[in-house]
CSV table of C-alpha atoms in Angstrom, one decimal:
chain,number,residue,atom,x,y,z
A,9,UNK,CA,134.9,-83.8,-75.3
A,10,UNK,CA,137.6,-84.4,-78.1
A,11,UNK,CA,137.7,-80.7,-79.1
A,12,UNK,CA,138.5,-80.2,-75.0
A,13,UNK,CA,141.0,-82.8,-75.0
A,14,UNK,CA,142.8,-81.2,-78.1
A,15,UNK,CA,143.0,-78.1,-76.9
A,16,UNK,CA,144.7,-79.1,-73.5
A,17,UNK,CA,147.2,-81.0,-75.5
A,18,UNK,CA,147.9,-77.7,-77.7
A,19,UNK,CA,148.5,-75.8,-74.3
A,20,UNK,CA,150.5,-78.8,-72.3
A,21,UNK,CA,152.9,-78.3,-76.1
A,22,UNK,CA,152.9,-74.6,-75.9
A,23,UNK,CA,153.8,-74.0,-72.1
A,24,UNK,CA,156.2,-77.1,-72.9
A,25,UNK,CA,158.1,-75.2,-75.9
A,26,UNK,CA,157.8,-72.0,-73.9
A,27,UNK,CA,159.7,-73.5,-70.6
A,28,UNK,CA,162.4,-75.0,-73.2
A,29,UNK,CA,163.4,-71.6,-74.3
A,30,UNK,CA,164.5,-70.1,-70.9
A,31,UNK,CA,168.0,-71.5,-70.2
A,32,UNK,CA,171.0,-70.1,-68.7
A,33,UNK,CA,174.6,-71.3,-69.8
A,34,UNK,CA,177.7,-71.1,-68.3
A,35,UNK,CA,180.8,-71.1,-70.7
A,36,UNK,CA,183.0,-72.2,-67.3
A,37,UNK,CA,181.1,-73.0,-64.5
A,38,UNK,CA,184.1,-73.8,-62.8
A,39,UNK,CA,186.7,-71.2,-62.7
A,40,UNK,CA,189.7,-70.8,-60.8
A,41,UNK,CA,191.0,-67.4,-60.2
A,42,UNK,CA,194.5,-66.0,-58.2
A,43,UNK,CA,193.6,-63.8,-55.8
A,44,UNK,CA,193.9,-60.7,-56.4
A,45,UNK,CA,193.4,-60.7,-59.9
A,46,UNK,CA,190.2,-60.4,-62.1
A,47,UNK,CA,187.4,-63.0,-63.2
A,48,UNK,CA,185.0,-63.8,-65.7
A,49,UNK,CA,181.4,-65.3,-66.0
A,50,UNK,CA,181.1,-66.0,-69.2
A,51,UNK,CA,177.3,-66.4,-69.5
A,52,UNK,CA,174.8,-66.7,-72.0
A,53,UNK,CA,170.4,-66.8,-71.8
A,54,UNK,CA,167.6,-67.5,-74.3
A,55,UNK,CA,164.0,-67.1,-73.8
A,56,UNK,CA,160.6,-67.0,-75.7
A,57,UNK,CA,160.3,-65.1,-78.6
A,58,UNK,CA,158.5,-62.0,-78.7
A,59,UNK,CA,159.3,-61.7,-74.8
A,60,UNK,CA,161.0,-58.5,-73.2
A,61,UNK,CA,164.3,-59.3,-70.6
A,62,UNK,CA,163.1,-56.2,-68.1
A,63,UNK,CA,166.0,-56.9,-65.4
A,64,UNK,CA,169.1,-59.2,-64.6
A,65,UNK,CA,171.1,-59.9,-62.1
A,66,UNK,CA,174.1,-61.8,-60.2
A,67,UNK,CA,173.1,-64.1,-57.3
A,68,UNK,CA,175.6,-65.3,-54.6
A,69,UNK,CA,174.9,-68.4,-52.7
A,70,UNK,CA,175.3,-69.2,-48.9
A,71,UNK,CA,174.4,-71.4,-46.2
A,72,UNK,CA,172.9,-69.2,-43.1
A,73,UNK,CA,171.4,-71.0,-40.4
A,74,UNK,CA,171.6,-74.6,-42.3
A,75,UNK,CA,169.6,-72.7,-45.2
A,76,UNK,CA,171.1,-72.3,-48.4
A,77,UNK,CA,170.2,-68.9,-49.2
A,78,UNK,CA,170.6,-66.5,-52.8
A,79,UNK,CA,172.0,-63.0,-52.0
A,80,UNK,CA,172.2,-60.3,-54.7
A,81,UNK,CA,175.4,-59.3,-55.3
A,82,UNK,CA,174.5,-55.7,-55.5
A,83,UNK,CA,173.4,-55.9,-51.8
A,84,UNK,CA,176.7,-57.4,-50.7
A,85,UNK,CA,179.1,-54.7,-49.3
A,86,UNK,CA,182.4,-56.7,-50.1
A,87,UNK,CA,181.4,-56.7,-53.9
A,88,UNK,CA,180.9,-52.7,-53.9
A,89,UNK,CA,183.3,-51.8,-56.7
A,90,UNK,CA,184.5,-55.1,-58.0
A,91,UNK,CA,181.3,-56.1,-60.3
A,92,UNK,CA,181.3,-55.2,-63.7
A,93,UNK,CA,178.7,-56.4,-65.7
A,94,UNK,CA,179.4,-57.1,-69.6
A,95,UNK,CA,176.3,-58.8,-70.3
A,96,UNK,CA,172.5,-56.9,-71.8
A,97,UNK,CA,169.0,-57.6,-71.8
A,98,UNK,CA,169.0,-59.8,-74.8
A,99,UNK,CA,171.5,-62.7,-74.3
A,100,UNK,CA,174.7,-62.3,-73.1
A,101,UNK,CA,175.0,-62.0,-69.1
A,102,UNK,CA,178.7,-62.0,-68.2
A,103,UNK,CA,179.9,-60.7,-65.1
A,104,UNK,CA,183.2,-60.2,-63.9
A,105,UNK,CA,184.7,-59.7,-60.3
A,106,UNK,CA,187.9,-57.5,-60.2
A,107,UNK,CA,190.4,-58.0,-56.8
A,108,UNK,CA,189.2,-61.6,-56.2
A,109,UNK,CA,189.3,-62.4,-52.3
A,110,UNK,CA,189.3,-65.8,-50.7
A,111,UNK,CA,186.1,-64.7,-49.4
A,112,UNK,CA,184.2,-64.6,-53.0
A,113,UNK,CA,184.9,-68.4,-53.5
A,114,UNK,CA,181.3,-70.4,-53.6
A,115,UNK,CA,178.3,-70.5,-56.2
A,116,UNK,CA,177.1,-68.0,-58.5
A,117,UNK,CA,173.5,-68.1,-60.2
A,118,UNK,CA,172.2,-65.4,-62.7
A,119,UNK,CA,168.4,-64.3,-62.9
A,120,UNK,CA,166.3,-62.5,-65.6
A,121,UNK,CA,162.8,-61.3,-65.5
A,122,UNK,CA,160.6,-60.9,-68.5
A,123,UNK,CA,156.9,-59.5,-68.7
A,124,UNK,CA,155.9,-63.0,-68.1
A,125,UNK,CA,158.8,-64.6,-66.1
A,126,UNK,CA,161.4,-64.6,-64.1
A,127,UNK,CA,163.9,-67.7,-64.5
A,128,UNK,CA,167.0,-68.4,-62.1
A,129,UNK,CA,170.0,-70.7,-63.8
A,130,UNK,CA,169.0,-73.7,-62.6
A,131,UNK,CA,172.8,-74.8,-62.2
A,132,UNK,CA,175.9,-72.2,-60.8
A,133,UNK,CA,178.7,-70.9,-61.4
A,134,UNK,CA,181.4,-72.2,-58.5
A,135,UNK,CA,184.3,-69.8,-58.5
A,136,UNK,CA,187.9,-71.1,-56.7
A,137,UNK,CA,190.4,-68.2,-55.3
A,138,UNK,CA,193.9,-69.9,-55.3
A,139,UNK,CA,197.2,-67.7,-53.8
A,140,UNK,CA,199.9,-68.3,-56.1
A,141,UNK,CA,203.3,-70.5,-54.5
A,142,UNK,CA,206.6,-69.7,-55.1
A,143,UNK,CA,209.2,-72.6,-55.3
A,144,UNK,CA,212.7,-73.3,-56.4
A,145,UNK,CA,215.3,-75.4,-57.4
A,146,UNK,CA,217.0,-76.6,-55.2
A,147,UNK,CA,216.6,-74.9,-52.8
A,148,UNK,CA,220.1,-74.9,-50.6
A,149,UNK,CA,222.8,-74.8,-53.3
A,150,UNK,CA,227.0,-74.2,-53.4
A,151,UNK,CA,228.4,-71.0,-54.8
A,152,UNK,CA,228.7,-71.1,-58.5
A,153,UNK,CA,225.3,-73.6,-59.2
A,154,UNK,CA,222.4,-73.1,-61.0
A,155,UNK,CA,218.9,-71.9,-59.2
A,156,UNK,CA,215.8,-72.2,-61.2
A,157,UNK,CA,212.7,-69.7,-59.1
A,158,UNK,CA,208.9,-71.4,-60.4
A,159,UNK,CA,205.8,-69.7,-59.8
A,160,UNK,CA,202.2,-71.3,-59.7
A,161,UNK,CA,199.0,-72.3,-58.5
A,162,UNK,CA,197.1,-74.8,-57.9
A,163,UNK,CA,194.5,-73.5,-61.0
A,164,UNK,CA,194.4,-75.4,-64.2
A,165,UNK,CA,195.4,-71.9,-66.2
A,166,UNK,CA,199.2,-70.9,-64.9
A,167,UNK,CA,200.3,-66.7,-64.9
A,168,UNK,CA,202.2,-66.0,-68.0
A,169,UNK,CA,203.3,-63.1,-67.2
A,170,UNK,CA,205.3,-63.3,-63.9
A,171,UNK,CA,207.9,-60.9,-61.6
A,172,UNK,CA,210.4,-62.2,-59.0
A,173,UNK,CA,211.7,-60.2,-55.8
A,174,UNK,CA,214.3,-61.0,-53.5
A,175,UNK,CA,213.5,-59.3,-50.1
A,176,UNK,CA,211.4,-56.6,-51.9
A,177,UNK,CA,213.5,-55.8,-54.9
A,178,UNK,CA,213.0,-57.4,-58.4
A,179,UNK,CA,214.8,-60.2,-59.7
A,180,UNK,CA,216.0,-60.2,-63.3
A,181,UNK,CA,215.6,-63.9,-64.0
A,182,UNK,CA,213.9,-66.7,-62.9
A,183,UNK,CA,216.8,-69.2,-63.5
A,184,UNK,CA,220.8,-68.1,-63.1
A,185,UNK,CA,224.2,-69.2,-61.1
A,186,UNK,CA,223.8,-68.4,-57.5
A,187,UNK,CA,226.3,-66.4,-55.4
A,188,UNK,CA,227.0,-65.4,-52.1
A,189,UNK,CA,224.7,-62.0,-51.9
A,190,UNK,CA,221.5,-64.0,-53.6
A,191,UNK,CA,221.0,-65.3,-50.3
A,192,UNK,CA,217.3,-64.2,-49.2
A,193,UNK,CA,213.8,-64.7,-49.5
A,194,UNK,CA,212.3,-64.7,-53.0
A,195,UNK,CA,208.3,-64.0,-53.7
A,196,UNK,CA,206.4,-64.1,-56.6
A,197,UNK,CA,203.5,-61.6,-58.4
A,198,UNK,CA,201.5,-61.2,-61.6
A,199,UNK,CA,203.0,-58.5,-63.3
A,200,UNK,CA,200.6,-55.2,-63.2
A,201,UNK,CA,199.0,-56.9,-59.7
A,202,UNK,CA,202.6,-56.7,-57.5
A,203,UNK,CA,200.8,-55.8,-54.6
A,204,UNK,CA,199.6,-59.3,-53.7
A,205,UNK,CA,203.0,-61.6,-53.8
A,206,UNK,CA,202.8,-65.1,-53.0
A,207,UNK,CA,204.6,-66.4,-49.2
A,208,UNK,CA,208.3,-65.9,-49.6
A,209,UNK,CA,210.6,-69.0,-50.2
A,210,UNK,CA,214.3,-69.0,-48.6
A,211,UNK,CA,217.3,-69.3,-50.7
A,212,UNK,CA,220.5,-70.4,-49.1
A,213,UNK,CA,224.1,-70.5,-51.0
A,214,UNK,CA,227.1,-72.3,-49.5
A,215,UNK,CA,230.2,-70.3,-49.9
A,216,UNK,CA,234.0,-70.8,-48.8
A,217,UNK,CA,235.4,-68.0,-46.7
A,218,UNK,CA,235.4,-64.3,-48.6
A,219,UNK,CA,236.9,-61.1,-47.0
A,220,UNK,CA,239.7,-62.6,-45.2
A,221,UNK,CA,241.3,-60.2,-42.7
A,222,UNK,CA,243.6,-59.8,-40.0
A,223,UNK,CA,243.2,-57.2,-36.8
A,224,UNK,CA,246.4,-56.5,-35.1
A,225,UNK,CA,246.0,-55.7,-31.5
A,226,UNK,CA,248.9,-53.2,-31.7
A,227,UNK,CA,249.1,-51.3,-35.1
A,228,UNK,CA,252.2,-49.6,-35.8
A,229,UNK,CA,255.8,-50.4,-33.8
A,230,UNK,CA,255.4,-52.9,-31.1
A,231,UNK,CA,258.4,-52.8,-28.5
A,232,UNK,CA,259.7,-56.3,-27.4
A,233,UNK,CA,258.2,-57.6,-24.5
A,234,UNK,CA,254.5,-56.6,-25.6
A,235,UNK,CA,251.9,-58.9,-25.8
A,236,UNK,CA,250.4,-59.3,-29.2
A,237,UNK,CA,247.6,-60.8,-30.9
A,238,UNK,CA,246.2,-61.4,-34.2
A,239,UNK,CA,242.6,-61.8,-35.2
A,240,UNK,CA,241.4,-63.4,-38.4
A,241,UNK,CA,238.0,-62.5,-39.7
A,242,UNK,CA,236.3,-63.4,-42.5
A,243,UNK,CA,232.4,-64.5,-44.3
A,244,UNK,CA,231.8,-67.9,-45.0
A,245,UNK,CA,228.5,-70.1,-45.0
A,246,UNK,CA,228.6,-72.0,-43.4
A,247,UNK,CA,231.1,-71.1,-40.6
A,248,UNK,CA,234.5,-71.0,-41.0
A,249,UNK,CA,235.4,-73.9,-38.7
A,250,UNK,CA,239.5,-74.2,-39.4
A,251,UNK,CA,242.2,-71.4,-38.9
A,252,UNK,CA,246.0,-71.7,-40.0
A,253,UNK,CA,248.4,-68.8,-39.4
A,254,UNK,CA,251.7,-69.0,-41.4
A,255,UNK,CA,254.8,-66.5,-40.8
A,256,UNK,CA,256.9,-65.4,-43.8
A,257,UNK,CA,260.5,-66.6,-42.9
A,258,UNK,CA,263.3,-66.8,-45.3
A,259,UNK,CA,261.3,-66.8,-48.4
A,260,UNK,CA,259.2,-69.9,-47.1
A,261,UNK,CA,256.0,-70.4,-45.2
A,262,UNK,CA,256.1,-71.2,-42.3
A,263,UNK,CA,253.2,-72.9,-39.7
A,264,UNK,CA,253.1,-70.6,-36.8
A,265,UNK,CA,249.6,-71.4,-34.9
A,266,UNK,CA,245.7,-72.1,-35.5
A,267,UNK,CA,242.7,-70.9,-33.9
A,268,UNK,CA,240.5,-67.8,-34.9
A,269,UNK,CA,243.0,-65.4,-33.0
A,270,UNK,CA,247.0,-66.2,-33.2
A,271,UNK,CA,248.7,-64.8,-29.2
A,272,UNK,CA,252.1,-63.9,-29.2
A,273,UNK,CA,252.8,-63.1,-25.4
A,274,UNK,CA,256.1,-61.4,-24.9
A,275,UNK,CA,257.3,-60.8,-28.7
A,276,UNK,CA,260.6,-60.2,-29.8
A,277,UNK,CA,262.6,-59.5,-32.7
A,278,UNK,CA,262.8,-62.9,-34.0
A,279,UNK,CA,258.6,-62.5,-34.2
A,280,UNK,CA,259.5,-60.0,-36.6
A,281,UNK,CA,257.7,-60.7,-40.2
A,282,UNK,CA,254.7,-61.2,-42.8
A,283,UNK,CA,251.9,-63.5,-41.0
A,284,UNK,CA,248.7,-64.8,-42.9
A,285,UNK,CA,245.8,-66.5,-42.1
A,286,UNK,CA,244.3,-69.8,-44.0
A,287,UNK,CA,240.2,-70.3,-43.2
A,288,UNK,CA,238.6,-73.6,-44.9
A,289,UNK,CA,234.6,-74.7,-44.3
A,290,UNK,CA,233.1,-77.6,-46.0
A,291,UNK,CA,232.9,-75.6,-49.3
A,292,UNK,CA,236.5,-73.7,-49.5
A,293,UNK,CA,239.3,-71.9,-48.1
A,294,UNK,CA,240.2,-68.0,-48.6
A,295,UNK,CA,243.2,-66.2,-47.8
A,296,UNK,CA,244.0,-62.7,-46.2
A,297,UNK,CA,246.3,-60.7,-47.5
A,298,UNK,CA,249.5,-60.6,-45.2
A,299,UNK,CA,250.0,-58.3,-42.5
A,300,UNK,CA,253.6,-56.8,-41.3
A,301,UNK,CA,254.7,-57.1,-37.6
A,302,UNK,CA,257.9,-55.5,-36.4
A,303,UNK,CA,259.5,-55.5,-33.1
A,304,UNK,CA,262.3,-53.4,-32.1
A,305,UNK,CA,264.4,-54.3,-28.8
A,306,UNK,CA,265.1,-51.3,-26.1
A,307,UNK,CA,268.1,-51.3,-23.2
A,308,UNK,CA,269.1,-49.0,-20.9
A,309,UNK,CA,272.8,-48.6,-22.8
A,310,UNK,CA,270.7,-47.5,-25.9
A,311,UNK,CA,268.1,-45.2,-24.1
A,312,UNK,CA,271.2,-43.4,-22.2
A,313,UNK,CA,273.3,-42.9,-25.3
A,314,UNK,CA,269.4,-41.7,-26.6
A,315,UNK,CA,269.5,-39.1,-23.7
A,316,UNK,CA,273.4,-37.9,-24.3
A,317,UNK,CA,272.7,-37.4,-27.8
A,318,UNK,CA,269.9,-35.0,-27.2
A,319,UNK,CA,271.1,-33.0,-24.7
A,320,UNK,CA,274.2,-32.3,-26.8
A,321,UNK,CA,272.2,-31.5,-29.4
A,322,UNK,CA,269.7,-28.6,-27.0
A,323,UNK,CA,273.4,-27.1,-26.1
A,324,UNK,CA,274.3,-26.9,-29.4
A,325,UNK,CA,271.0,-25.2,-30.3
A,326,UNK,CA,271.5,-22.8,-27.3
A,327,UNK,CA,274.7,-21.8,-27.5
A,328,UNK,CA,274.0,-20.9,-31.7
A,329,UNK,CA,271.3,-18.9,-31.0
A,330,UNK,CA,272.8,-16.5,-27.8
A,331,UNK,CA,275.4,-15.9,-30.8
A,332,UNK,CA,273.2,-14.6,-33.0
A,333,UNK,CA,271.0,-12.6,-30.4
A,334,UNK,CA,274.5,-11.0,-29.2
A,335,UNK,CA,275.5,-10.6,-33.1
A,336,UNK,CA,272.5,-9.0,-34.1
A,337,UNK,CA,272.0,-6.7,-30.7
A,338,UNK,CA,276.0,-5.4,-31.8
């Protein structure tokens, strides 16, 4: 009875100390990962001594019908490609998952068989997929101000190496003085993964009015009595919202109108002169550079002694060339 009792304490110890020895350990068995980018398992298992490791493998977990259910990772389609396994059969069993999706957040469990056993990790491996978010600061500034562009994600471990595009095209810095064509929208990206950019942020910079011009609705010499107008155009953000025109007169300038478009109905020679326009928003004012209007008068005294003139001159013309025709012929 004693010898009995000894030897079913020797074999509660042994299958005790054997059970001890098969453990699975997860160096992170929470990891965050950006999506698109690559993860690793690092994983570790022991066993008996003097025992074989015949197979592993990578089990994904899932709830299907209210039943949490183990999938092989090798028999998931989505992960065709994307597995690498680092590990052996002795004791390291890291995995890693290349072109992380939203869809491979949830549990991971590793398995090994021996001659004797096969033993599941009792606890898992519970990958997060994070995007990453763009941001600056601030983000509505005035011509001339600094902007500072930040990229991150909600993972513990921030992207060191980062690229910034404005609608598409790279940015050289992250931080610099914004001007009126850094308007746009600015996304982020991991370098060597630019292919999956975080959502686009929106930059807006407040500028006073630039290109300043003036469209003259008769170009070249305007007779009096025409009708004129002048048109000030010009880029501002926000909108121009206040237009002075000022006329050039005797060295001085002088007020003349306001309004986007300056009407001069029935000009004359006294409207004669250099006009510019002034626009100012809530940032600035610009100038155009001036633009020359000249009216000439016309009466019927002038447009006769027009009409004598040239019809002295055609007899003129006539009567010198019958004389050389007739000299020339003799």
């Amino acid at each position: 009875m004693e010898r009995m009792t000894t030897v079913l304490v020797l074999l509660i110890m042994r299958e005790g100390t054997g059970t001890s020895y098969r453990e699975v350990t997860f160096e992170n068995p929470d990891p965050c990962a950006l999506k698109g980018s690559s993860v690793e398992f690092k994983c570790s298992y022991r066993y008996n001594e003097g025992e074989t490791v015949l197979q592993t493998r990578w089990y994904k977990g899932d709830i299907v019908g209210n039943v949490w259910r183990r999938f092989k990772l090798s028999d998931l389609p989505s992960y065709e490609n994307r597995t690498e396994y680092l590990g052996d059969r002795k004791h390291n069993c890291s995995i890693a998952i290349h072109d992380v999706q939203e869809s491979d957040t949830g549990h991971y469990y590793f398995r090994f068989d021996t001659e004797n056993i096969g033993y599941r990790s009792k606890k898992s491996v519970q990958l997060s997929v994070r995007e990453l978010s763009a941001s600056m600061y601030p983000d509505t500034v005035r011509a001339g101000e600094d902007i500072k562009l930040e990229c991150r994600t909600s993972c513990q471990q921030q992207p060191s190496s980062i690229i910034w595009f404005k609608d598409g095209r790279p940015v050289a810095k992250p931080v610099f003085q914004a001007q009126a064509e850094d308007s746009g929208n600015y996304s982020c990206a991991i370098e060597g993964e630019e292919s999956d950019k975080s959502d686009p942020v929106t930059l807006i910079v407040q500028y006073a009015p630039l290109n300043v011009t003036i469209e003259m609705s008769h170009p070249g010499l305007i007779v009096a009595g025409s009708n004129v107008s002048l048109t000030c155009s010009n880029t501002a953000n926000p909108a121009a919202d206040n237009y002075t025109w000022y006329k050039n007169s005797s060295s001085s300038m002088l007020q003349v109108g306001s309004g986007q478009v300056l009407s001069l109905p029935s000009v004359n020679v006294s409207h004669s002169g250099l006009y510019l326009c002034q626009v100012r928003n809530s940032v600035g004012e610009g100038n155009s550079i001036g633009v020359l209007l000249t009216v000439y008068e016309t009466d019927t005294t002038d447009i006769n002694h027009l009409i004598l003139r040239v019809g002295f001159g055609v007899k003129v013309f006539i009567v010198l060339l019958l004389t050389m025709i007739i000299t020339w012929a003799w």
